[in-house]
Amino acid sequence: MKKKGAAYRRMLMSFVAVFSLPLCLTILFYLYSDRVMDGQMEQSDQHLISAIGSACDQEISRYQSILNWIADSDAVQILADRIESDPEQDAQLKTVLSQMAEISGQEQALFVCFPKLNLVYAVENDTVNLYGIPEYFGDTGLQMYLQTGFSACRMAGKWGEDALVLTSSDGSSVVVGVVADSRMGAGISQESGYDWLLLDENSNVLRGDMALRTYQGRSTAASRIDGWTYILINTGDSFSSASQIRLFFVVGLVICTLIGWLILEKVVLINYAPVEELMRPFKNRRGGRKKNEFQFLQEQISTLISRQADMQSTISRSKSEMRKWHLSMMLAKPYIRQESDPEWQNLAGSFADQQNMVLLIRPKPQPEGPPVSDGDEELRQFIIENVFTEKVGESFACHMTRIDGYQAMIVSDPDLVYKQPKLWEIIYDTQAIVLENFQFQPVAASGGIHTGAEGLHASYLEAREAEEFVSAVEHDCVPYDTIRDNILRKYDYSVQAEARILSALQTGNAELAIAFIDKILERNFSPNGATSNMRRCLLGDIYCTLLKAADEKGCIERIEISYNSFGIEQSLDELRAKYALVVRSICQDTQPRAEISSDKELCLRIMDYIRENYADPKLNISQTALQFRMSPTALSSMFKSEMGKSLLKAINEVRAEHATEFLRQGFSVSETAEKVGITESSSFIRLYRKEMGITPGQMKTHLKNENQ
């Protein structure tokens, strides 16, 4: 066998160990079977020799009875006396013997021997023949049968082979005998590999092959004749069948072992081939002591399993992040069915037939103290995500994602409307747990309850509006239902727009006032503008603004057009013409612009400067005073005296006005704050709410609903 590496040898030994187990079991089974077979054969031989002895004893006993009866017969004794005195009486003797043979049932091999006369009368084939003793019994004669009683011996004589001769004698004058039936025990001779012997009390062979006397008998049986023994002899072929079975088994075992060994080595080589291929670069490595292949492969497998575990962890995290991304898209944008994305569809299916509500949760900013680092902020977000998911998830199905700096939780339940009090109770308890254990206060705002994935976006927008109220009113929890009635639900006619119209009317600039009114009408009477009822209210508000300006100027009596003249059934051009007529009637006696006071002119220049630089974060009272080379106090006093409002309010109004336009264009609250020169979103929200009456998020929602 070729020398292989340790991996090959260990693999081979493993296979050999596995192969040896059935081999050992087979050998043990063979030994056990052989032992059982020997016991059964011995038992069978004992039964066989017992049957032979019983059959032969019965037949010999019959012969003994016949011979004793003949020997004791008066007729035989009388004939014996007559033959000794008168040999011519043999004819009569033959007649008597024939009759005896007929009576005894023997048709042949019955004889009467007269030793003194050296004559033998034998019944053969219904005839009585006369022989001499040497002729009939051979060279051995009949000396041993002159003893009294029943006896037996082997004699060849005229039969040409050893025969069992049974005799009965009175010890002197006559010997009566019979040659045992040659069929006695003939059945056993037909058994392949077996023969049997009959021994007398002197161990002389009475029946069987004399040469077999030296053989050791397998089984013996005692005869009913005193001192006689039956012995079953193994002639050398008696175990031929068993030997053939053993030989076949051994040869088959050897052949199977060789074939199994060849197959085993082939299988080992096949299994070792990939190991050897993997180990080839390692074996060819120069320098250093070569490791055992199993040790090397174990290290590689451990590394592979570790990498696979890392890969599974990475895949799991990626799936989680992908799921969060899909949730963020569902919240940030209106729901769109994307049949090509199964993950999207599976996620959307989890919200179908469910009542869903979006919660926005974030750490509450601390107005005092050092700013929170990015690492601490991430830790707080992580705590919020895990604690709220665990607590809310005990009673509701929830999904958490991160969007626009908030932890957004989607809570789903078929009966969420009825279970909403329980949900808020859990949220309050969770806020208390976080504050107690992690020393920061999470704030939460919720949107409304909507059904299906289609309502997630609407609930998210509502949650953003509620979250802006959290910043404005400093509450830790604001459900959308509590602020629903405070959200703007009317036409677009802001306080700033009205102020611009009044300012133009006060300065006598009729065309500018008409342009402002036209812009308001176009915005609200567009296809995406206000509703019919809201338009009717808008027309009345604009008319009231004109009456207010006329009253301030003291020319209200000049207005000849009544309030009822403005209706939504009129065209936009008709409305514009009527409003233009009222504006011109108000401004017809106003001083020309050249006659405006110098302070008023300066204030108008200041307003122009504010409108041009509202996006500058540095724009404030000091910066404006520096630009116009005045002290901040004098500038503020002069501006409020001429314009009726403080300079700071004017700056905030301009910024709020432009912020509304940016929100209309789709910019976020934080982006809008930057565009109007305010760096802090919370400061912008408070400023906007103070100037406009609503938060930026509410205004954005209102504008989006108008567009839709």
PDB file of C-alpha atoms in Angstrom, residues 485-599:
ATOM      1  CA  ASP A 485     -58.713  71.159  15.715  1.00  0.00           C
ATOM      2  CA  ASN A 486     -55.777  73.588  15.897  1.00  0.00           C
ATOM      3  CA  ILE A 487     -54.540  72.891  12.366  1.00  0.00           C
ATOM      4  CA  LEU A 488     -55.208  75.441   9.614  1.00  0.00           C
ATOM      5  CA  ARG A 489     -58.082  74.341   7.436  1.00  0.00           C
ATOM      6  CA  LYS A 490     -58.859  77.461   5.293  1.00  0.00           C
ATOM      7  CA  TYR A 491     -57.773  79.546   2.330  1.00  0.00           C
ATOM      8  CA  ASP A 492     -54.315  81.027   1.844  1.00  0.00           C
ATOM      9  CA  TYR A 493     -54.609  84.635   3.040  1.00  0.00           C
ATOM     10  CA  SER A 494     -52.003  85.232   5.682  1.00  0.00           C
ATOM     11  CA  VAL A 495     -51.610  88.165   8.051  1.00  0.00           C
ATOM     12  CA  GLN A 496     -48.497  89.177   6.138  1.00  0.00           C
ATOM     13  CA  ALA A 497     -50.397  89.263   2.867  1.00  0.00           C
ATOM     14  CA  GLU A 498     -53.009  91.513   4.419  1.00  0.00           C
ATOM     15  CA  ALA A 499     -50.265  93.740   5.880  1.00  0.00           C
ATOM     16  CA  ARG A 500     -48.695  94.164   2.463  1.00  0.00           C
ATOM     17  CA  ILE A 501     -52.022  95.279   0.978  1.00  0.00           C
ATOM     18  CA  LEU A 502     -52.590  97.733   3.819  1.00  0.00           C
ATOM     19  CA  SER A 503     -49.050  99.130   3.482  1.00  0.00           C
ATOM     20  CA  ALA A 504     -49.525  99.698  -0.243  1.00  0.00           C
ATOM     21  CA  LEU A 505     -52.871 101.428   0.357  1.00  0.00           C
ATOM     22  CA  GLN A 506     -51.379 103.631   3.052  1.00  0.00           C
ATOM     23  CA  THR A 507     -48.626 104.805   0.727  1.00  0.00           C
ATOM     24  CA  GLY A 508     -51.131 105.343  -2.072  1.00  0.00           C
ATOM     25  CA  ASN A 509     -49.559 102.703  -4.321  1.00  0.00           C
ATOM     26  CA  ALA A 510     -52.784 101.398  -5.897  1.00  0.00           C
ATOM     27  CA  GLU A 511     -51.059  99.253  -8.545  1.00  0.00           C
ATOM     28  CA  LEU A 512     -48.970  97.434  -5.930  1.00  0.00           C
ATOM     29  CA  ALA A 513     -52.073  96.760  -3.822  1.00  0.00           C
ATOM     30  CA  ILE A 514     -53.945  95.498  -6.914  1.00  0.00           C
ATOM     31  CA  ALA A 515     -50.994  93.208  -7.753  1.00  0.00           C
ATOM     32  CA  PHE A 516     -51.050  91.742  -4.214  1.00  0.00           C
ATOM     33  CA  ILE A 517     -54.801  91.112  -4.452  1.00  0.00           C
ATOM     34  CA  ASP A 518     -54.469  89.489  -7.892  1.00  0.00           C
ATOM     35  CA  LYS A 519     -51.785  87.128  -6.583  1.00  0.00           C
ATOM     36  CA  ILE A 520     -53.991  86.070  -3.686  1.00  0.00           C
ATOM     37  CA  LEU A 521     -56.955  85.483  -5.998  1.00  0.00           C
ATOM     38  CA  GLU A 522     -54.884  83.418  -8.435  1.00  0.00           C
ATOM     39  CA  ARG A 523     -53.505  81.252  -5.648  1.00  0.00           C
ATOM     40  CA  ASN A 524     -56.879  80.440  -4.105  1.00  0.00           C
ATOM     41  CA  PHE A 525     -58.953  80.264  -7.304  1.00  0.00           C
ATOM     42  CA  SER A 526     -56.579  77.847  -9.017  1.00  0.00           C
ATOM     43  CA  PRO A 527     -57.793  74.246  -9.599  1.00  0.00           C
ATOM     44  CA  ASN A 528     -55.834  73.151  -6.520  1.00  0.00           C
ATOM     45  CA  GLY A 529     -56.893  76.163  -4.454  1.00  0.00           C
ATOM     46  CA  ALA A 530     -59.466  76.674  -1.745  1.00  0.00           C
ATOM     47  CA  THR A 531     -62.939  75.199  -1.798  1.00  0.00           C
ATOM     48  CA  SER A 532     -66.034  77.180  -2.757  1.00  0.00           C
ATOM     49  CA  ASN A 533     -66.941  77.990   0.819  1.00  0.00           C
ATOM     50  CA  MET A 534     -63.388  79.056   1.571  1.00  0.00           C
ATOM     51  CA  ARG A 535     -63.320  81.281  -1.542  1.00  0.00           C
ATOM     52  CA  ARG A 536     -66.515  83.004  -0.432  1.00  0.00           C
ATOM     53  CA  CYS A 537     -64.908  83.743   2.922  1.00  0.00           C
ATOM     54  CA  LEU A 538     -61.750  84.921   1.187  1.00  0.00           C
ATOM     55  CA  LEU A 539     -63.643  87.470  -0.901  1.00  0.00           C
ATOM     56  CA  GLY A 540     -65.253  88.861   2.216  1.00  0.00           C
ATOM     57  CA  ASP A 541     -61.886  89.079   4.053  1.00  0.00           C
ATOM     58  CA  ILE A 542     -60.265  91.002   1.199  1.00  0.00           C
ATOM     59  CA  TYR A 543     -63.225  93.384   1.101  1.00  0.00           C
ATOM     60  CA  CYS A 544     -62.899  93.866   4.857  1.00  0.00           C
ATOM     61  CA  THR A 545     -59.178  94.640   4.418  1.00  0.00           C
ATOM     62  CA  LEU A 546     -60.090  97.367   1.914  1.00  0.00           C
ATOM     63  CA  LEU A 547     -62.725  98.780   4.289  1.00  0.00           C
ATOM     64  CA  LYS A 548     -60.080  98.778   7.047  1.00  0.00           C
ATOM     65  CA  ALA A 549     -57.667 100.791   4.877  1.00  0.00           C
ATOM     66  CA  ALA A 550     -60.443 103.194   3.809  1.00  0.00           C
ATOM     67  CA  ASP A 551     -61.429 103.725   7.405  1.00  0.00           C
ATOM     68  CA  GLU A 552     -57.844 104.528   8.399  1.00  0.00           C
ATOM     69  CA  LYS A 553     -57.625 107.041   5.561  1.00  0.00           C
ATOM     70  CA  GLY A 554     -61.077 108.485   6.320  1.00  0.00           C
ATOM     71  CA  CYS A 555     -62.550 107.820   2.879  1.00  0.00           C
ATOM     72  CA  ILE A 556     -64.821 104.885   3.538  1.00  0.00           C
ATOM     73  CA  GLU A 557     -67.796 106.778   2.120  1.00  0.00           C
ATOM     74  CA  ARG A 558     -66.210 106.703  -1.317  1.00  0.00           C
ATOM     75  CA  ILE A 559     -66.538 102.964  -1.626  1.00  0.00           C
ATOM     76  CA  GLU A 560     -69.627 102.486  -3.747  1.00  0.00           C
ATOM     77  CA  ILE A 561     -69.372  98.745  -4.227  1.00  0.00           C
ATOM     78  CA  SER A 562     -71.112  96.742  -1.494  1.00  0.00           C
ATOM     79  CA  TYR A 563     -70.020  93.505   0.156  1.00  0.00           C
ATOM     80  CA  ASN A 564     -72.722  91.513  -1.683  1.00  0.00           C
ATOM     81  CA  SER A 565     -71.230  92.496  -5.035  1.00  0.00           C
ATOM     82  CA  PHE A 566     -68.457  89.906  -4.609  1.00  0.00           C
ATOM     83  CA  GLY A 567     -69.555  86.322  -5.269  1.00  0.00           C
ATOM     84  CA  ILE A 568     -67.849  83.122  -6.374  1.00  0.00           C
ATOM     85  CA  GLU A 569     -70.234  82.827  -9.315  1.00  0.00           C
ATOM     86  CA  GLN A 570     -68.384  85.730 -10.913  1.00  0.00           C
ATOM     87  CA  SER A 571     -65.327  85.225 -13.055  1.00  0.00           C
ATOM     88  CA  LEU A 572     -61.846  85.961 -11.806  1.00  0.00           C
ATOM     89  CA  ASP A 573     -61.519  88.959 -14.155  1.00  0.00           C
ATOM     90  CA  GLU A 574     -64.769  90.477 -12.859  1.00  0.00           C
ATOM     91  CA  LEU A 575     -63.559  90.119  -9.280  1.00  0.00           C
ATOM     92  CA  ARG A 576     -60.216  91.699 -10.162  1.00  0.00           C
ATOM     93  CA  ALA A 577     -61.942  94.668 -11.821  1.00  0.00           C
ATOM     94  CA  LYS A 578     -64.215  95.335  -8.850  1.00  0.00           C
ATOM     95  CA  TYR A 579     -61.338  95.108  -6.323  1.00  0.00           C
ATOM     96  CA  ALA A 580     -59.208  97.421  -8.550  1.00  0.00           C
ATOM     97  CA  LEU A 581     -62.054  99.967  -8.607  1.00  0.00           C
ATOM     98  CA  VAL A 582     -62.277  99.954  -4.783  1.00  0.00           C
ATOM     99  CA  VAL A 583     -58.468 100.248  -4.415  1.00  0.00           C
ATOM    100  CA  ARG A 584     -58.263 103.230  -6.768  1.00  0.00           C
ATOM    101  CA  SER A 585     -61.122 104.976  -5.003  1.00  0.00           C
ATOM    102  CA  ILE A 586     -59.211 104.605  -1.719  1.00  0.00           C
ATOM    103  CA  CYS A 587     -55.909 105.867  -3.145  1.00  0.00           C
ATOM    104  CA  GLN A 588     -57.202 108.743  -5.322  1.00  0.00           C
ATOM    105  CA  ASP A 589     -56.421 111.531  -2.743  1.00  0.00           C
ATOM    106  CA  THR A 590     -53.194 109.979  -1.389  1.00  0.00           C
ATOM    107  CA  GLN A 591     -49.999 112.076  -1.648  1.00  0.00           C
ATOM    108  CA  PRO A 592     -47.609 111.239  -4.440  1.00  0.00           C
ATOM    109  CA  ARG A 593     -44.697 109.049  -3.518  1.00  0.00           C
ATOM    110  CA  ALA A 594     -42.254 111.945  -3.855  1.00  0.00           C
ATOM    111  CA  GLU A 595     -44.020 113.733  -1.001  1.00  0.00           C
ATOM    112  CA  ILE A 596     -43.464 110.865   1.446  1.00  0.00           C
ATOM    113  CA  SER A 597     -41.466 111.851   4.530  1.00  0.00           C
ATOM    114  CA  SER A 598     -37.797 111.010   4.719  1.00  0.00           C
ATOM    115  CA  ASP A 599     -38.338 108.634   7.688  1.00  0.00           C
TER     116      ASP A 599
END
